[in-house]
Amino acid sequence: MEAVCQEDVGIIHEEDLSELSCWSVPSWKPEKESKTKEGLLFPQGIGEIQKGQEDTGDKEEKSRAEEEERKIPKEAHEMKLLSKRRCAILKKNWRPKTVAEREELRMITYPASTSVAIQSVILQESRTCGKTETSLRLKHNSPQILNMDNLCCANTHFALDLFQKLNETNPTGNIFISPFSISAALAMVLLGAKGNSAEQVSKTLHFDGVEDLHPGFQSLSTDINKAGTSYHLNLANRLFGEKTYTFLQEYLASSLKLYGAELSTADFIGAADAERQDINKWVEGQTNGKILDLLPDGSIDSSTILVLVNAIYFKGNWAEKFNAENTVDMPFRLNKNEQKTVKMMYQKKKFPFRYIMEANCRALELPYVGDELSMILLLPDDITDDATGLKQLESQLTLETIKEWTLPENMDAIDVHVHLPKFKLEDSYELKSTLASLGLVDIFVNGVADLSGMSGTRDLFLSKVVHKSFVEVNEEGTEAAAATAGIATFCMLREEEFRADHPFLFFIRHNPSKNMLFFGRYSSP
């Protein structure tokens, strides 16, 4: 099967779309073509042949032409059958069992979309003489789409790297971070970094393969912060700079344009602690009071020149809320030998679900109202190791497995008995040593760091990267916040059980961009 090239495509009326859908068309090239007034540009032989048109060649050529005409309608007929088969499959309780069957289902159930496919189908409407027509065009390798996909991959890759490093120092405890917030804050540092310092930031955050990185973050932030959504998601950046220090206007203008990061002048030399408190108040306001005291006592002194702050706040209601009357006390197993009592929520509804055989775990997607954000949970079958039971799953977390396990087309919308604990996590991280272990070294060393893109000189270096996070999950939905400071459907009639009464991983995803905004591990109440 080959896709129709743009020049082979004409006008399709809206009433034809229900049959045609978005299918790839078998590749054939008849000798002659005819363009009908009100349809797709079809080869001659499909539709009504013009009156009086006859082949005047010899018998052999006439026979060959008739044979060609018989073949073409057959292929068009097969296209129509494919569309009908799609409808039939959607009504039956058929589940793919092999890779080939899953791919066939994906091709039939999920037509190409601009967000995930290299070859995308775009439907555009134009009004002519009072009649609505819909044109079908194929768009190949959209640079903007590919670049956003690359940025998403970079952010996800960094999120997993960061989680694995935090896991080394905290193998059994709770973890909750906003890798997106940290990436955005360090991207603002990269904007003013030069030489080896810039190379290390790009490599550590996997930005090497991302073209137009900063405009990409700008576009993503605009999409995340857009008005009129059914959830509250706020991403804010700000620069706090020493009032006696001269920053390059080019850097300040770029930070404001690309990251919305306005410069606030501060008197770090004369009133460091008062400025620290003012920064904390700004963060508190941006996160609806959930992130308090981001910068602890002593973190700001008279040598501080610049504080870069990124804050992200999210509050969303479940598309399918849990009934508080069903919430009961239940044991939560921390490991094989310990357990604690939690408030366990329950509901039975249709949710995207998948069993991941290679990791012996279950994946569940809980959408928020509007479906633009979702919480994805990864739950092992049971506690099989001597710690949290997550060791096997965590060892298999890669960019490729996360994408494969949680792609919408790889999950089935089925009835799931969901048991999920109410929980609240709050944590603070000083990430300097963690980032250094990932390869980000030079920007923390005085005399080695090259942040000359900020000031024109090499007298700046990063002293701290502080990250603080908060998340609360209850019957209504989720409230989450984080702040980072750098200082200088396919339905089937079956049911599944998702009983989160032992440690699990979870992340909150921005579905349009597929960016992982928050990532966590819940292992202890």
Coordinates of C-alpha atoms in Angstrom, one line a residue:
M1 CA 0.0 0.0 0.0
E2 CA 1.3 3.4 -0.9
A3 CA 0.0 6.7 0.2
V4 CA -1.6 9.0 -2.4
C5 CA 0.7 11.8 -3.5
Q6 CA -0.6 15.3 -3.2
E7 CA -0.9 15.8 -6.9
D8 CA -3.1 12.7 -7.1
V9 CA -5.7 14.2 -4.7
G10 CA -8.6 16.3 -5.7
I11 CA -11.8 17.4 -3.9
I12 CA -13.9 15.1 -1.7
H13 CA -17.3 16.2 -0.5
E14 CA -18.1 15.9 3.2
E15 CA -20.8 13.2 2.5
D16 CA -18.1 11.0 1.0
L17 CA -15.8 11.1 4.0
S18 CA -17.8 8.6 6.0
E19 CA -17.0 5.9 3.5
L20 CA -13.5 7.1 2.5
S21 CA -12.2 7.9 5.9
C22 CA -8.4 8.4 5.9
W23 CA -7.2 5.3 4.1
S24 CA -4.0 4.9 2.1
V25 CA -4.9 4.0 -1.5
P26 CA -3.4 1.0 -3.4
S27 CA -0.8 2.2 -5.8
W28 CA -1.9 1.9 -9.5
K29 CA -1.2 4.0 -12.5
P30 CA -3.7 3.7 -15.4
E31 CA -2.8 5.2 -18.7
K32 CA -5.6 7.7 -18.7
E33 CA -7.3 9.8 -16.1
S34 CA -10.5 11.8 -16.0
K35 CA -11.4 14.5 -13.6
T36 CA -15.0 14.5 -12.4
K37 CA -16.7 17.7 -11.4
E38 CA -17.7 16.5 -7.9
G39 CA -15.4 14.0 -6.7
L40 CA -11.8 12.7 -6.2
L41 CA -9.6 12.8 -9.2
F42 CA -10.2 9.2 -10.2
P43 CA -8.5 7.2 -13.0
Q44 CA -10.7 6.4 -15.9
G45 CA -12.8 3.4 -15.2
I46 CA -14.0 4.4 -11.8
G47 CA -17.4 6.0 -11.9
E48 CA -19.3 6.7 -15.1
I49 CA -17.4 6.5 -18.3
Q50 CA -18.0 9.4 -20.5
K51 CA -20.5 8.8 -23.2
G52 CA -19.2 8.1 -26.7
Q53 CA -15.8 7.3 -25.5
E54 CA -14.5 4.1 -27.2
D55 CA -11.2 2.5 -27.7
T56 CA -10.4 2.6 -31.4
G57 CA -7.3 0.4 -31.2
D58 CA -7.0 -3.1 -32.3
K59 CA -8.6 -6.0 -30.5
E60 CA -5.5 -6.8 -28.4
E61 CA -5.3 -3.2 -27.0
K62 CA -9.1 -3.1 -26.4
S63 CA -8.9 -6.4 -24.5
R64 CA -6.1 -5.0 -22.4
A65 CA -8.0 -1.8 -21.6
E66 CA -11.1 -3.8 -20.6
E67 CA -8.9 -5.9 -18.3
E68 CA -7.5 -2.7 -16.8
E69 CA -11.0 -1.3 -16.2
R70 CA -12.0 -4.5 -14.4
K71 CA -9.0 -4.4 -12.0
I72 CA -9.5 -0.8 -10.9
P73 CA -13.1 -1.0 -9.7
K74 CA -12.0 -4.1 -7.8
E75 CA -9.4 -2.1 -5.8
A76 CA -11.9 0.7 -5.2
H77 CA -14.4 -2.0 -4.0
E78 CA -11.8 -3.4 -1.7
M79 CA -11.3 0.1 -0.2
K80 CA -15.1 0.3 0.5
L81 CA -15.0 -3.2 2.1
L82 CA -12.1 -2.0 4.3
S83 CA -14.2 0.9 5.5
K84 CA -17.1 -1.5 6.3
R85 CA -14.7 -3.9 8.0
R86 CA -13.5 -1.1 10.2
C87 CA -17.1 -0.5 11.4
A88 CA -17.7 -4.2 11.9
I89 CA -14.5 -4.6 14.0
L90 CA -15.5 -1.7 16.2
K91 CA -18.7 -3.4 17.0
K92 CA -17.2 -6.8 17.8
N93 CA -15.4 -7.9 20.9
W94 CA -12.2 -8.8 19.0
R95 CA -8.8 -8.4 20.6
P96 CA -5.5 -8.6 18.7
K97 CA -3.3 -11.4 19.9
T98 CA -0.2 -11.1 17.7
V99 CA 2.0 -8.2 16.6
A100 CA 0.6 -8.4 13.1
E101 CA -3.0 -8.3 14.4
R102 CA -2.2 -5.3 16.6
E103 CA -0.7 -3.5 13.7
E104 CA -3.7 -4.3 11.6
L105 CA -6.0 -3.0 14.3
R106 CA -4.0 0.2 14.7
M107 CA -4.2 0.9 10.9
I108 CA -7.9 0.3 10.9
T109 CA -8.9 1.9 14.2
Y110 CA -6.6 4.8 14.3
P111 CA -6.1 6.8 11.0
A112 CA -3.0 8.9 10.8
S113 CA -3.0 12.1 12.8
T114 CA -0.9 15.2 12.7
S115 CA 0.5 14.6 16.3
V116 CA 2.0 11.2 15.8
A117 CA 2.4 10.3 12.2
I118 CA 5.3 11.3 9.9
Q119 CA 2.8 11.2 7.0
S120 CA -0.2 13.2 8.2
V121 CA -3.7 13.7 7.0
I122 CA -5.0 17.3 7.2
L123 CA -8.6 18.1 6.5
Q124 CA -9.3 21.7 5.6
E125 CA -12.6 23.3 4.9
S126 CA -13.3 25.9 2.3
R127 CA -16.6 27.5 1.4
T128 CA -17.4 28.1 -2.2
C129 CA -20.7 29.5 -3.5
G130 CA -22.5 28.6 -0.3
K131 CA -21.5 25.0 -0.5
T132 CA -19.0 23.4 2.0
E133 CA -16.3 21.3 0.5
T134 CA -13.6 19.4 2.3
S135 CA -10.2 18.9 0.7
L136 CA -7.9 16.1 1.6
R137 CA -4.1 16.7 1.5
L138 CA -1.2 14.7 2.7
K139 CA 1.5 16.5 4.5
H140 CA 4.9 14.9 4.7
N141 CA 7.4 15.3 7.5
S142 CA 6.2 18.5 9.0
P143 CA 9.3 20.1 10.5
Q144 CA 7.4 21.7 13.4
I145 CA 5.7 18.4 14.3
L146 CA 9.0 16.4 14.1
N147 CA 10.7 19.1 16.2
M148 CA 8.1 19.0 18.9
D149 CA 8.3 15.2 18.9
N150 CA 12.1 15.5 19.4
L151 CA 11.7 17.9 22.2
C152 CA 9.2 15.5 23.9
C153 CA 11.7 12.7 23.5
A154 CA 14.5 14.8 25.0
N155 CA 12.3 15.8 28.0
T156 CA 11.2 12.2 28.6
H157 CA 14.8 10.8 28.3
F158 CA 16.0 13.4 30.8
A159 CA 13.1 12.6 33.1
L160 CA 14.1 8.9 33.2
D161 CA 17.8 9.7 33.6
L162 CA 17.0 11.9 36.6
F163 CA 14.6 9.4 38.2
Q164 CA 17.2 6.6 37.9
K165 CA 19.8 8.9 39.6
L166 CA 17.4 9.8 42.4
N167 CA 16.5 6.2 42.8
E168 CA 20.2 5.3 43.4
T169 CA 20.2 7.5 46.6
N170 CA 16.6 6.8 47.5
P171 CA 15.7 3.2 46.3
T172 CA 12.6 2.6 48.5
G173 CA 11.2 6.0 49.3
N174 CA 8.6 8.3 47.6
I175 CA 9.8 10.4 44.7
F176 CA 7.9 13.2 43.0
I177 CA 9.5 15.7 40.5
S178 CA 8.6 17.8 37.5
P179 CA 11.2 17.0 35.0
F180 CA 9.6 19.4 32.6
S181 CA 10.1 22.3 35.1
I182 CA 13.8 21.4 35.6
S183 CA 14.3 21.1 31.8
A184 CA 12.7 24.5 31.2
A185 CA 14.9 26.2 33.9
L186 CA 18.1 24.7 32.5
A187 CA 17.1 25.6 29.0
M188 CA 17.1 29.3 30.2
V189 CA 20.6 28.7 31.5
L190 CA 21.5 27.2 28.1
L191 CA 20.3 30.3 26.4
G192 CA 23.2 32.2 28.0
A193 CA 25.8 29.3 28.0
K194 CA 28.7 29.1 25.6
G195 CA 31.4 26.6 24.7
N196 CA 31.8 23.4 26.8
S197 CA 29.2 24.6 29.3
A198 CA 26.6 24.7 26.5
E199 CA 27.6 21.3 25.2
Q200 CA 27.3 19.7 28.6
V201 CA 23.8 21.2 29.2
S202 CA 22.7 20.0 25.7
K203 CA 24.1 16.5 26.2
T204 CA 22.7 16.1 29.7
L205 CA 19.2 17.2 28.8
H206 CA 19.4 15.4 25.4
F207 CA 18.8 18.6 23.5
D208 CA 21.4 17.7 20.8
G209 CA 18.9 16.4 18.3
V210 CA 16.4 19.2 18.9
E211 CA 16.4 22.0 16.3
D212 CA 15.0 25.4 17.3
L213 CA 15.1 24.3 20.9
H214 CA 14.1 27.6 22.5
P215 CA 11.2 28.4 20.1
G216 CA 10.1 24.8 20.7
F217 CA 9.9 25.5 24.5
Q218 CA 8.1 28.8 23.7
S219 CA 5.5 27.0 21.6
L220 CA 5.1 24.3 24.2
S221 CA 4.7 26.7 27.0
T222 CA 2.0 28.6 25.0
D223 CA 0.1 25.4 24.4
I224 CA 0.3 24.4 28.1
N225 CA -0.7 27.8 29.3
K226 CA -3.5 28.4 26.9
A227 CA -6.8 29.8 28.2
G228 CA -10.2 28.1 28.1
T229 CA -9.1 24.7 29.3
S230 CA -11.0 22.5 31.7
Y231 CA -8.0 22.2 34.0
H232 CA -5.7 24.7 35.7
L233 CA -2.1 24.5 34.4
N234 CA 0.2 27.4 34.9
L235 CA 3.9 27.5 33.9
A236 CA 5.8 30.6 34.9
N237 CA 9.5 31.7 34.7
R238 CA 11.2 34.7 36.2
L239 CA 14.8 36.1 36.5
F240 CA 15.9 37.8 39.7
G241 CA 19.1 39.7 39.0
E242 CA 21.4 41.8 41.2
K243 CA 20.6 45.5 40.5
T244 CA 24.2 46.5 40.3
Y245 CA 25.2 43.9 37.7
T246 CA 25.0 44.4 34.0
F247 CA 23.3 41.7 32.0
L248 CA 23.3 41.6 28.2
Q249 CA 20.1 43.1 26.8
E250 CA 20.1 40.4 24.1
Y251 CA 19.8 37.7 26.8
L252 CA 17.1 39.5 28.7
A253 CA 15.1 40.1 25.6
S254 CA 15.4 36.4 24.5
S255 CA 14.5 35.2 28.0
L256 CA 11.4 37.4 27.9
K257 CA 10.3 36.5 24.4
L258 CA 11.0 32.7 24.5
Y259 CA 10.3 31.9 28.1
G260 CA 8.2 34.8 29.4
A261 CA 10.9 35.3 32.0
E262 CA 10.9 38.9 33.0
L263 CA 13.9 40.3 34.9
S264 CA 13.2 41.6 38.4
T265 CA 16.0 43.5 39.9
A266 CA 17.1 42.5 43.4
D267 CA 19.4 43.8 46.1
F268 CA 21.3 40.6 46.9
I269 CA 24.3 42.6 48.1
G270 CA 22.4 44.7 50.7
A271 CA 19.4 42.6 51.6
A272 CA 19.9 38.9 50.5
D273 CA 17.5 37.3 52.9
A274 CA 14.7 39.8 52.2
E275 CA 15.1 39.1 48.5
R276 CA 15.0 35.3 49.2
Q277 CA 11.7 35.8 51.0
D278 CA 10.3 37.9 48.1
I279 CA 11.3 35.1 45.6
N280 CA 9.5 32.5 47.8
K281 CA 6.4 34.7 47.9
W282 CA 6.4 34.9 44.1
V283 CA 6.7 31.1 43.8
E284 CA 3.9 30.6 46.4
G285 CA 1.6 32.8 44.4
Q286 CA 2.4 31.0 41.1
T287 CA 1.7 27.6 42.6
N288 CA -1.5 28.5 44.5
G289 CA 0.2 28.3 47.8
K290 CA 1.4 24.8 47.4
I291 CA 5.1 25.4 47.2
L292 CA 6.3 27.2 50.3
D293 CA 9.9 28.3 51.1
L294 CA 11.4 27.1 47.8
L295 CA 14.7 28.7 48.8
P296 CA 15.7 27.8 52.4
D297 CA 17.6 30.0 54.8
G298 CA 21.1 30.6 53.8
S299 CA 20.6 29.7 50.1
I300 CA 20.9 33.4 49.0
D301 CA 23.8 35.6 50.1
S302 CA 25.7 38.8 49.0
S303 CA 27.6 36.9 46.3
T304 CA 24.4 35.9 44.5
I305 CA 24.0 37.6 41.1
L306 CA 21.1 35.8 39.4
V307 CA 18.3 33.5 40.4
L308 CA 16.4 31.7 37.6
V309 CA 13.0 30.3 38.8
N310 CA 10.6 28.0 37.0
A311 CA 7.3 27.2 38.6
I312 CA 4.6 24.8 37.4
Y313 CA 1.1 24.3 38.9
F314 CA -1.6 21.9 37.9
K315 CA -5.0 21.1 39.2
G316 CA -7.4 18.9 37.3
N317 CA -10.5 16.9 37.9
W318 CA -10.9 13.3 36.9
A319 CA -13.0 12.7 33.8
E320 CA -14.5 9.9 35.8
K321 CA -14.5 10.9 39.5
F322 CA -14.3 8.5 42.4
N323 CA -17.3 8.4 44.7
A324 CA -16.2 9.3 48.2
E325 CA -18.7 6.9 49.6
N326 CA -16.6 4.0 48.1
T327 CA -13.4 5.2 49.9
V328 CA -12.5 2.8 52.7
D329 CA -9.5 2.0 54.9
M330 CA -7.4 -0.7 53.4
P331 CA -3.8 -2.0 53.9
F332 CA -1.1 -0.8 51.6
R333 CA 1.9 -3.2 51.5
L334 CA 5.3 -1.3 51.6
N335 CA 7.2 -4.5 51.1
K336 CA 6.9 -8.2 51.9
N337 CA 6.9 -7.6 55.6
E338 CA 5.4 -4.2 56.3
Q339 CA 2.1 -2.5 55.6
K340 CA 0.2 0.7 56.5
T341 CA -3.4 1.7 56.3
V342 CA -4.5 4.0 53.5
K343 CA -7.8 5.6 52.3
M344 CA -8.4 3.5 49.2
M345 CA -10.6 4.9 46.5
Y346 CA -12.6 2.7 44.2
Q347 CA -14.6 2.8 40.9
K348 CA -15.4 0.6 38.0
K349 CA -15.4 2.4 34.6
K350 CA -14.0 2.0 31.1
F351 CA -10.3 3.2 31.1
P352 CA -7.4 2.7 28.7
F353 CA -5.6 -0.3 30.1
R354 CA -2.8 -2.6 29.1
Y355 CA -1.0 -5.6 30.6
I356 CA 2.7 -5.5 30.0
M357 CA 4.0 -9.1 29.9
E358 CA 7.7 -8.3 29.7
A359 CA 7.6 -6.2 32.8
N360 CA 4.9 -8.2 34.7
C361 CA 2.9 -5.0 35.3
R362 CA -0.3 -3.2 34.5
A363 CA -0.6 0.2 32.8
L364 CA -3.7 2.3 33.4
E365 CA -4.6 5.7 32.1
L366 CA -6.9 8.0 34.1
P367 CA -7.9 11.0 32.0
Y368 CA -8.7 14.4 33.4
V369 CA -11.7 16.4 32.2
G370 CA -11.0 17.5 28.6
D371 CA -8.7 14.6 27.9
E372 CA -5.7 16.9 27.3
L373 CA -4.0 15.6 30.4
S374 CA -3.9 12.1 31.9
M375 CA -2.3 10.3 34.8
I376 CA -0.6 7.1 33.7
L377 CA 0.0 4.4 36.4
L378 CA 2.4 1.5 36.2
L379 CA 1.7 -1.2 38.8
P380 CA 3.7 -4.5 39.2
D381 CA 1.7 -7.7 39.7
D382 CA 3.1 -8.1 43.2
I383 CA 6.1 -7.5 45.4
T384 CA 8.6 -10.0 44.2
D385 CA 11.9 -8.4 45.4
D386 CA 13.1 -7.6 48.8
A387 CA 12.2 -3.9 48.6
T388 CA 9.3 -2.2 46.9
G389 CA 8.6 -4.7 44.2
L390 CA 9.4 -2.1 41.6
K391 CA 13.0 -3.2 40.8
Q392 CA 12.2 -5.2 37.7
L393 CA 9.9 -2.5 36.3
E394 CA 12.3 0.4 37.1
S395 CA 15.2 -1.5 35.4
Q396 CA 13.2 -1.7 32.2
L397 CA 12.2 2.0 32.0
T398 CA 13.6 3.5 28.8
L399 CA 12.4 6.1 26.4
E400 CA 11.4 3.3 24.0
T401 CA 9.5 1.2 26.6
I402 CA 7.6 4.2 28.0
K403 CA 6.4 5.2 24.5
E404 CA 5.5 1.6 23.6
W405 CA 3.7 0.8 26.9
T406 CA 1.6 4.0 27.0
L407 CA 0.8 4.7 23.4
P408 CA -3.0 5.1 23.1
E409 CA -3.2 2.6 20.3
N410 CA -1.5 0.0 22.4
M411 CA -4.0 0.3 25.2
D412 CA -7.6 -1.1 25.3
A413 CA -10.6 0.8 26.7
I414 CA -12.1 -1.8 28.9
D415 CA -14.0 -2.0 32.2
V416 CA -11.4 -1.8 35.1
H417 CA -12.0 -2.2 38.8
V418 CA -9.7 0.6 40.0
H419 CA -8.4 0.7 43.6
L420 CA -6.2 3.7 44.1
P421 CA -5.0 5.3 47.4
K422 CA -5.6 8.9 48.2
F423 CA -2.2 10.4 48.7
K424 CA -0.2 13.6 49.1
L425 CA 3.5 13.9 48.4
E426 CA 5.8 16.9 49.0
D427 CA 9.6 16.9 48.6
S428 CA 12.5 19.2 48.0
Y429 CA 15.7 18.4 46.1
E430 CA 19.1 20.1 45.7
L431 CA 20.0 18.8 42.3
K432 CA 23.6 20.0 41.9
S433 CA 25.3 16.7 42.6
T434 CA 22.6 14.7 40.8
L435 CA 23.0 16.8 37.6
A436 CA 26.8 16.6 38.0
S437 CA 26.6 12.8 38.0
L438 CA 24.7 13.0 34.7
G439 CA 27.5 15.0 33.1
L440 CA 26.5 18.6 33.9
V441 CA 29.7 19.8 35.7
D442 CA 31.3 22.9 34.3
I443 CA 28.5 25.4 35.0
F444 CA 28.9 24.8 38.7
V445 CA 32.6 25.6 38.8
N446 CA 33.8 29.2 39.3
G447 CA 36.3 30.1 36.6
V448 CA 35.3 27.2 34.4
A449 CA 31.7 27.9 33.7
D450 CA 31.0 29.9 30.5
L451 CA 27.8 31.8 30.9
S452 CA 29.1 34.7 28.9
G453 CA 25.9 34.8 26.9
M454 CA 24.2 36.3 29.9
S455 CA 26.7 39.1 30.8
G456 CA 29.5 39.2 28.2
T457 CA 32.1 38.0 30.8
R458 CA 32.9 34.6 32.4
D459 CA 32.4 35.7 36.0
L460 CA 29.0 33.8 36.5
F461 CA 28.6 30.2 37.6
L462 CA 25.7 28.2 38.9
S463 CA 25.8 27.5 42.7
K464 CA 22.6 25.6 43.2
V465 CA 19.6 24.0 41.5
V466 CA 16.8 23.7 43.9
H467 CA 13.6 21.8 43.1
K468 CA 10.5 21.5 45.2
S469 CA 7.4 19.6 44.4
F470 CA 3.9 18.8 45.7
V471 CA 1.1 16.5 44.5
E472 CA -2.3 15.5 46.0
V473 CA -4.6 12.8 44.6
N474 CA -8.1 12.4 45.8
E475 CA -11.6 11.5 44.6
E476 CA -12.1 14.8 42.7
G477 CA -8.8 14.7 40.9
T478 CA -5.2 15.8 41.2
E479 CA -3.4 18.9 42.4
A480 CA 0.3 19.2 41.7
A481 CA 2.9 21.8 41.7
A482 CA 6.7 22.1 41.3
A483 CA 9.3 24.8 41.2
T484 CA 12.9 24.9 40.2
A485 CA 15.4 27.6 40.9
G486 CA 18.8 27.8 39.3
I487 CA 21.0 30.3 41.1
A488 CA 23.5 31.8 38.8
T489 CA -11.0 3.6 21.3
F490 CA -11.4 0.3 21.1
C491 CA -13.9 -1.3 23.5
M492 CA -14.2 -4.9 24.6
L493 CA -16.5 -6.7 27.0
R494 CA -13.9 -7.8 29.5
E495 CA -12.9 -6.6 32.9
E496 CA -9.5 -6.0 34.6
E497 CA -8.4 -5.4 38.2
F498 CA -6.1 -2.6 39.0
R499 CA -5.5 -2.8 42.8
A500 CA -2.8 -0.3 43.8
D501 CA -2.3 -1.7 47.3
H502 CA 1.5 -1.8 46.8
P503 CA 4.2 0.6 45.4
F504 CA 3.6 2.0 41.9
L505 CA 5.0 4.5 39.4
F506 CA 2.9 7.3 38.0
F507 CA 3.3 10.3 35.7
I508 CA 1.1 13.2 34.5
R509 CA 1.2 13.6 30.7
H510 CA 0.2 16.5 28.5
N511 CA -1.5 14.5 25.8
P512 CA -1.3 16.9 22.8
S513 CA 2.5 17.2 23.1
K514 CA 3.0 13.9 25.0
N515 CA 5.3 15.7 27.4
M516 CA 5.8 14.2 30.9
L517 CA 5.0 17.1 33.2
F518 CA 5.3 15.2 36.5
F519 CA 6.8 11.9 37.4
G520 CA 6.7 10.0 40.7
R521 CA 6.9 6.8 42.7
Y522 CA 4.4 6.2 45.5
S523 CA 5.9 3.6 47.9
S524 CA 4.9 4.6 51.4
P525 CA 1.9 6.5 52.8

